[in-house]
Structures are given as C-alpha cells and as structure tokens.
CSV table of C-alpha atoms in Angstrom, one decimal:
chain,number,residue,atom,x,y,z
A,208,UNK,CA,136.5,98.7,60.6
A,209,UNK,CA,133.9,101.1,62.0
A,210,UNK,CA,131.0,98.7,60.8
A,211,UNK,CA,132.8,95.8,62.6
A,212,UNK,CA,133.5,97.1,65.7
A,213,UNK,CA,129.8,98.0,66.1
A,214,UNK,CA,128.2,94.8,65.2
A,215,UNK,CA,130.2,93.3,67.6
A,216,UNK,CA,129.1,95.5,70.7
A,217,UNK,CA,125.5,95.0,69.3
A,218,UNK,CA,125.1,91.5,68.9
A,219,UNK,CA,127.4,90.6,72.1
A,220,UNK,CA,126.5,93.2,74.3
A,221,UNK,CA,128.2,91.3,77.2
A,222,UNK,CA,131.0,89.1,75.4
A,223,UNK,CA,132.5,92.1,73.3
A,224,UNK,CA,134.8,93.3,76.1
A,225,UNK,CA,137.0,90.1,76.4
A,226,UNK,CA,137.0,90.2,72.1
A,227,UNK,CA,137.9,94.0,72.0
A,228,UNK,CA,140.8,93.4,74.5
A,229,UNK,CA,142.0,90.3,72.5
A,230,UNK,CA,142.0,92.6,69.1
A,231,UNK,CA,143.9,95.5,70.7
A,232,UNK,CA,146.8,93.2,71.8
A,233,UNK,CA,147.7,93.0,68.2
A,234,UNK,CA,146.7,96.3,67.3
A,235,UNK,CA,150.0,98.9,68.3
A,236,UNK,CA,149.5,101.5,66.2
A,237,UNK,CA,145.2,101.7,66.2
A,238,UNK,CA,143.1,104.2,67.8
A,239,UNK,CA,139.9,104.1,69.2
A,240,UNK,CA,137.2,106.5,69.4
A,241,UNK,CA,133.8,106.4,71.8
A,242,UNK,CA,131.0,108.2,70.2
A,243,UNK,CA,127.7,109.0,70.2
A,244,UNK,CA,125.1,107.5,67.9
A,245,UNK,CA,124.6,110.8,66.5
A,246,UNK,CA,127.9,111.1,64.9
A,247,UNK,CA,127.7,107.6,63.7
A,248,UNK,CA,124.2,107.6,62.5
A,249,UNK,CA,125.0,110.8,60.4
A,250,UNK,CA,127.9,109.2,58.6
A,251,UNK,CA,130.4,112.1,60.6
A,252,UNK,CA,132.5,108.9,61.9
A,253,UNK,CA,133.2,107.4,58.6
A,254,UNK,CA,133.9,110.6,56.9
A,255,UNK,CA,137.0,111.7,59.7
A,256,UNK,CA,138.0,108.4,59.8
A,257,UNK,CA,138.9,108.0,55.9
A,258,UNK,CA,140.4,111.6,56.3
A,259,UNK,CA,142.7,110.5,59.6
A,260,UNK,CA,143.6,107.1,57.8
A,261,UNK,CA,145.1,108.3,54.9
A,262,UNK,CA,147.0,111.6,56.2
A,263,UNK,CA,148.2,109.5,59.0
A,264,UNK,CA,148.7,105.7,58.2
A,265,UNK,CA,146.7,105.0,61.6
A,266,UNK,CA,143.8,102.6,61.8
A,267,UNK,CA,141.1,104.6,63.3
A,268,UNK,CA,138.2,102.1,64.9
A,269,UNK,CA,135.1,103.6,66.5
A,270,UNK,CA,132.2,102.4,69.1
A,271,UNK,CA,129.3,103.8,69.0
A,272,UNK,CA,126.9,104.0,71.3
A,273,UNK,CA,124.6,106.3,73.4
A,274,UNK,CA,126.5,109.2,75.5
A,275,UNK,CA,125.5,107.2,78.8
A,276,UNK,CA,126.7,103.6,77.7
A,277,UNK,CA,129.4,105.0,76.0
A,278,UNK,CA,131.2,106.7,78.9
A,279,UNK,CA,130.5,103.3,81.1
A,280,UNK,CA,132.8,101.6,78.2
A,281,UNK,CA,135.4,104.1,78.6
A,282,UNK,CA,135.7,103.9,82.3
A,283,UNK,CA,136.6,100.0,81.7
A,284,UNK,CA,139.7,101.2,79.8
A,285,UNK,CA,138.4,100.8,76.2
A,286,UNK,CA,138.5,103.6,74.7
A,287,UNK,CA,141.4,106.3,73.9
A,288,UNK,CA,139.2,109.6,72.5
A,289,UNK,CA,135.6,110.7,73.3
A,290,UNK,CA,133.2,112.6,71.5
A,291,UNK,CA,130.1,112.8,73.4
A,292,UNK,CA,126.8,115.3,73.9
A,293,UNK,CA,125.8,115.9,77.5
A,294,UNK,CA,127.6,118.5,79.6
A,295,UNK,CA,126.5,117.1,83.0
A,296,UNK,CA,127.7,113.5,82.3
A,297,UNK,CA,130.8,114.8,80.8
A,298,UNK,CA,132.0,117.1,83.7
A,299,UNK,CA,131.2,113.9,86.0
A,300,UNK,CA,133.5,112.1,84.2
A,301,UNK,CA,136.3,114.7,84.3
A,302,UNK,CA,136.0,115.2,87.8
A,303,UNK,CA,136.0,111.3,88.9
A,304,UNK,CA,139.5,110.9,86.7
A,305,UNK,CA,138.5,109.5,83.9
A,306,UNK,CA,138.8,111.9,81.2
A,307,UNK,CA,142.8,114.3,81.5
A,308,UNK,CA,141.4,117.0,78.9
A,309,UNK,CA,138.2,118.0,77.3
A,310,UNK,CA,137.5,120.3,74.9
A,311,UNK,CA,134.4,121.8,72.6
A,312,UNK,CA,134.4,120.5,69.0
A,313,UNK,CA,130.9,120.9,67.5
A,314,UNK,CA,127.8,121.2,68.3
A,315,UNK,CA,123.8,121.4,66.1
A,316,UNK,CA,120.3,121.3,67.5
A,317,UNK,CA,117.5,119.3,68.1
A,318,UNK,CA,114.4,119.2,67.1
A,319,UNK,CA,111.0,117.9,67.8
A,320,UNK,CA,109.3,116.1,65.1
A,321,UNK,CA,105.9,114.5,64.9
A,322,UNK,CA,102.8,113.8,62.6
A,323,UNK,CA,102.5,116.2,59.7
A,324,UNK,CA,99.0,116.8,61.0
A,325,UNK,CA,100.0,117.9,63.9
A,326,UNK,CA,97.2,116.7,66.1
A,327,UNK,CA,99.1,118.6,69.5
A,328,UNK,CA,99.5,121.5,67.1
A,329,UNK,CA,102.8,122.6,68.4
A,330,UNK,CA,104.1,124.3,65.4
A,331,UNK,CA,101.6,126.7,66.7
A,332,UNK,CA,103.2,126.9,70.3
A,333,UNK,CA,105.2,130.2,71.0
A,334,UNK,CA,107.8,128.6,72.9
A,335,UNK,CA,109.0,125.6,73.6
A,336,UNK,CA,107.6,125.0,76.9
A,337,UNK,CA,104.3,125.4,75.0
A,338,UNK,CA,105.5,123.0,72.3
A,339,UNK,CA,106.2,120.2,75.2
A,340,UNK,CA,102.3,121.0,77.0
A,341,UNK,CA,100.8,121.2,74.0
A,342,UNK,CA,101.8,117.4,73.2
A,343,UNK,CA,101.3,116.6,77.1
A,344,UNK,CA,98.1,118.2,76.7
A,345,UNK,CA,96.9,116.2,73.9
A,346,UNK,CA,95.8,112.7,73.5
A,347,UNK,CA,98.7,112.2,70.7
A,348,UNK,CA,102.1,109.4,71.8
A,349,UNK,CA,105.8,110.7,72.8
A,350,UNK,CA,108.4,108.3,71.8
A,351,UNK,CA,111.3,108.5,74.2
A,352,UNK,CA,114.3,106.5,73.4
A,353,UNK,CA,115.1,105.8,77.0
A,354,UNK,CA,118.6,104.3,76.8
A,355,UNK,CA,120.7,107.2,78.9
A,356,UNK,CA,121.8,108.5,75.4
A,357,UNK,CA,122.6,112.7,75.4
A,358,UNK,CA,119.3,112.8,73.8
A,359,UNK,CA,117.5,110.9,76.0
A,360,UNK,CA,119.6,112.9,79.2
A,361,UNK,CA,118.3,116.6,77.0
A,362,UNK,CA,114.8,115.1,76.3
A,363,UNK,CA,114.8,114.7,80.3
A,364,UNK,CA,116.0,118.2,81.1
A,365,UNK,CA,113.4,119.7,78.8
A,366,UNK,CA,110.4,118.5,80.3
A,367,UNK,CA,112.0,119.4,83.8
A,368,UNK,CA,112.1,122.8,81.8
A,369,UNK,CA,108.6,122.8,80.9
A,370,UNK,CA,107.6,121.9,85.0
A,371,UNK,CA,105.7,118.3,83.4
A,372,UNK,CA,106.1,114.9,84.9
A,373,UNK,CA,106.4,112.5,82.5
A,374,UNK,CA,104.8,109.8,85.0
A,375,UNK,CA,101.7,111.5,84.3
A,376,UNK,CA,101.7,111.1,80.7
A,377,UNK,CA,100.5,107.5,81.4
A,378,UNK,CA,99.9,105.2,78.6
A,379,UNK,CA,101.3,108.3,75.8
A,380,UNK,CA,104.5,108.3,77.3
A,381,UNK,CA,106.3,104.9,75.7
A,382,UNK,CA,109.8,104.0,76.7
A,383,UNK,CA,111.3,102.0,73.9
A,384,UNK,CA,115.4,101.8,75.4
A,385,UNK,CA,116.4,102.2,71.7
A,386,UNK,CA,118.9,103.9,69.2
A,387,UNK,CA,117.4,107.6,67.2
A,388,UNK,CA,116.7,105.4,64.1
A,389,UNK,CA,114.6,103.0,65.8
A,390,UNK,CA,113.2,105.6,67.7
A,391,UNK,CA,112.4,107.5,64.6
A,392,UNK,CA,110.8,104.2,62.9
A,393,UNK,CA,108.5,103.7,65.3
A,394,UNK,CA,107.8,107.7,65.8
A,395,UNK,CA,107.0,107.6,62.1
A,396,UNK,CA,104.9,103.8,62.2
A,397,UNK,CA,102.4,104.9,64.9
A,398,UNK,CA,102.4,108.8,64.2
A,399,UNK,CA,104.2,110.0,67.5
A,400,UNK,CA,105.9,112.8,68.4
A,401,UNK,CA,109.9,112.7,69.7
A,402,UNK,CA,113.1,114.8,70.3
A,403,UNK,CA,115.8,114.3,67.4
A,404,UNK,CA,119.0,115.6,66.6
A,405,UNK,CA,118.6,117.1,63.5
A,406,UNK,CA,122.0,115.1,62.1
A,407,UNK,CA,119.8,112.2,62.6
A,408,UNK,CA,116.8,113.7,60.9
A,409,UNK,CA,118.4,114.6,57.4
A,410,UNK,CA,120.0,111.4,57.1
A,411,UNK,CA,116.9,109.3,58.0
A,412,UNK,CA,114.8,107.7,55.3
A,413,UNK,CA,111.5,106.4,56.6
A,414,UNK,CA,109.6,109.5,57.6
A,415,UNK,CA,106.7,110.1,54.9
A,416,UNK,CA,104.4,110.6,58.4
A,417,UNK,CA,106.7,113.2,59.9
A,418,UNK,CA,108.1,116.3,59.5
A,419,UNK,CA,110.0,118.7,61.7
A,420,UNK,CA,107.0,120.7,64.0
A,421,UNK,CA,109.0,122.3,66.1
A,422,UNK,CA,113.3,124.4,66.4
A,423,UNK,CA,115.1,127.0,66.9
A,424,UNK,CA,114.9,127.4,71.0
A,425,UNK,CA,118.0,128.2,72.6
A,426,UNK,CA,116.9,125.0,74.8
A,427,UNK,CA,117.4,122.7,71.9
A,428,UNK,CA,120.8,123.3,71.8
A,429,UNK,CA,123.7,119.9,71.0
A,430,UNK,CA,127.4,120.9,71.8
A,431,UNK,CA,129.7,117.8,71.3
A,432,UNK,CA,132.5,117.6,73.1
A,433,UNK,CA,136.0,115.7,73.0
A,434,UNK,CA,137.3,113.7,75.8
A,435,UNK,CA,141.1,112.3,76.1
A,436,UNK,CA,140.4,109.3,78.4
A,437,UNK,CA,143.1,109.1,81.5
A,438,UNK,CA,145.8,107.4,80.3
A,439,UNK,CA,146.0,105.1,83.3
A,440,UNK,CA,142.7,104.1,81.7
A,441,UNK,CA,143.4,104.3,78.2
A,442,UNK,CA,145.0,101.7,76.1
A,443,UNK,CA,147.0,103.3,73.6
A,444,UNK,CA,150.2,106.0,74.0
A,445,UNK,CA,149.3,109.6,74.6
A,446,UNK,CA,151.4,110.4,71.6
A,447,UNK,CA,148.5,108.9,69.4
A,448,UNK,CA,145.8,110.9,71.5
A,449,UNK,CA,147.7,114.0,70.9
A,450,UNK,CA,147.8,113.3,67.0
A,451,UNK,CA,144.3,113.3,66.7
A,452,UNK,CA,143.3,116.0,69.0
A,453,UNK,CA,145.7,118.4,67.2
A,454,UNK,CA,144.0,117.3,64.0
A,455,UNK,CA,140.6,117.5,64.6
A,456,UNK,CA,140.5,121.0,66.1
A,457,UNK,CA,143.1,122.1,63.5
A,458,UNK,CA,141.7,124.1,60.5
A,459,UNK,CA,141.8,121.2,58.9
A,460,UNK,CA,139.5,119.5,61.1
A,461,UNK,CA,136.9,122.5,61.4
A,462,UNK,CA,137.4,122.2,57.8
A,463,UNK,CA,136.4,119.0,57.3
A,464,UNK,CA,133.1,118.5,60.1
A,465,UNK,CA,131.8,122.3,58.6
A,466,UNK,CA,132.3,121.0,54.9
A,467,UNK,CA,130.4,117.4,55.6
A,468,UNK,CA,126.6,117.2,54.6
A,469,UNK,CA,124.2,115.5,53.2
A,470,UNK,CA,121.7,116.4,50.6
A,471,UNK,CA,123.6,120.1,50.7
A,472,UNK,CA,122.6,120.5,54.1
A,473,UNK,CA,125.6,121.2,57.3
A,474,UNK,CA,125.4,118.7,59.9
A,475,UNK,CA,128.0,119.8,62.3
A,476,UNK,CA,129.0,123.4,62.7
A,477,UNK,CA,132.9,123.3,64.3
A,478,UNK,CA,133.2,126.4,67.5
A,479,UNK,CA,136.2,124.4,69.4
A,480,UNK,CA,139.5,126.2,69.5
A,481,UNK,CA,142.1,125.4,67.5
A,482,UNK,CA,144.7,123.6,69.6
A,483,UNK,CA,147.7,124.9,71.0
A,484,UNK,CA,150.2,122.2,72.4
C-alpha cells in the first residue's frame, strides 16, 4: 500500500485529500504514518511496515513527503504517527497542539557530496565552515533541494553557521523544489555539490560523478523523531497509536531500524528510549 498512497499525493498533489478521506472511511483498523523522504527513499518504511503487518494484522499505509509538507498534511487531520527530521519544526508543532507526544527514535548524518574532482577542494577543508566557503568560494554549482524538507531546513542552518548568504551565491546557487533523488540526479548530471542524508546516499544508484567530499561534523547531525498527532486531529483510535509507539521503541523495534542496511552498511542507528506506558 506504501507505493499507492505515494503516487497518489504525487500525481494529485491537490485532489489526494478528498481521495485519502474517502479511503479511510472504509479503513477501521489501518494506520497511517507521515514521514520523511528519507526514510522512504532508504527502503526504512517498507521494511517496519512488513514487520508491523504481520505481528499485528494491521494495515500500515505511509505518506511520504518532505518534513515541511509533511507536517502541513498532518495538521489537516491525515495522519495518525510522525516520523520527521527537524527539531525546530517539530517543537512548533507540539507547542501549537498538534502533536500530544513526541519522542527520539533514530537518528544518522549528512553529508556533503560533490564532483570526485573536487574543484572547491573541500575534502581539504578543516571544518565544516571551511567545507561550505570553500564551495562559496569557488566557481563550482550547489544544488539545494528547496522544498522545506528537514534537509533543506539543516542545509539552511548550516550556511547561517558558516556566516554566508546564499543570495550572493548568484547564478551557483540553483533552487530546484525537489525530492534527495532528483536532487542527487541532477547533482551528479551537471557535477554539483549538495547536502545528503547519507541513508539517501547508499541507496542511490546514479552517482558515477560523485562521491562523498565531506562528514563527520557534529553540525551534520539527523535525529528523527516520532510524533503522535492530537487525537482531536487524528483519524484513527489512540489504542492503535499506542500499539505502534510501544513497538517501535521496544527492543524489538531498536532491533529491527539497527539491523536494516543496505549493501552491509547501518542506515539508522536507534537512541530513543524504550517505552514505558
């Protein structure tokens, strides 16, 4: 059903709310997860979801989208369970009532990758902020996504960080308003530079001009967190919310995201708490 749902919301980006509402009438015993492209992308999503299924006889259905959009859909009442990557957004949504609990699950890292050349010569830089001045400094493109994903919100903060204005990157600075794959593609096509999570790396294919140039700052750090949407909000019973909340940060559940990779590499490393009722 994961596959469904998200060709839906990206084909009819406008219609999909009156069809999602329409589905969920007949759906009592169906939960629905909001999450970031990240998780999706990586192949996270359709790993829990076979693993909740079958212990539990639910159907498990997910949106993706980025952090930013995603939340927006959640306020409207369409989603039941968050997972979601940017602190700030998050805590806005707690405060305003939307969200009744939230809780670490996971987190990984970003990284910045570019052309293997490395015209900005960044895997040279010291530190991050001289990664980020080195490519603002040079005459090679930045890629940013642009579409109020966590990665776009973190690539943001980090040229705050580095004191550089992106409106005077001129012509090198392309907003594209797309998804980490397409972001990658093009990254990769005209030999860019741009901010990934590195779930997103392993698992992408089309990257014989790129490699990873630049990780490991404390900066570049990508905690995931889970969010029970208000119930007031929410469509489903908090009985079903509370199933899957216990599960996922169960042993079990650390279990399961620690043990998930791809091409023997971790993805996800679990650090929420196990849950106590």
């Amino acid at each position: 059903m994961i596959h469904i749902l998200k060709k839906i919301i990206k084909t009819f980006p406008f219609l999909f709310v009156v069809i999602f509402i329409n589905y969920q009438t007949s759906a009592k015993d169906r939960l629905i997860i909001g999450t970031s492209t990240s998780t999706y992308d990586s192949g996270l999503m359709s790993y829990l979801e076979d693993s909740f299924e079958k212990e539990f006889n639910y159907n498990l259905d997910v949106i993706s989208k980025g952090t930013g959009q995603i939340l927006e859909i959640a306020k409207i009442g369409l989603i039941d369970i968050l997972i979601v990557h940017h602190e700030k957004s998050e805590k806005e949504f707690m405060i305003n009532g939307y969200g009744k609990k939230r809780y670490k699950i996971m987190y990984n890292d970003y990284v910045i990758v570019g052309p293997k050349d490395d015209p900005a010569k960044i895997s040279e830089a010291k530190n991050l902020e001289d990664a980020l001045k080195n490519i603002y400094n040079s005459d090679s493109l930045f890629i940013s996504r642009s579409d109020n994903s966590g990665t776009h919100f973190k690539e943001i903060e980090l040229w705050k960080f580095a004191k550089i204005d992106t409106l005077l990157f001129g012509p090198k600075y392309k907003k594209i308003g797309s998804g980490m794959g397409a972001t990658l593609n093009l990254t990769n096509n005209i030999r860019a530079y741009t901010i990934t999570d590195r779930s997103t790396w392993a698992t992408f294919k089309n990257k014989e001009n790129l490699k990873i140039l630049f990780e490991g700052s404390t900066k570049l750090f990508n905690q995931y967190s889970l969010i029970l949407v208000n119930q007031k909000k929410g469509l489903l019973k908090n009985s079903m919310q509370e199933i899957f909340v216990k599960w996922i940060l169960s042993q079990n559940g650390e279990k399961l995201i620690n043990n998930y990779k791809i091409n023997n590499s971790q993805l996800f490393y679990f650090n929420g708490e196990h849950y106590i009722n």
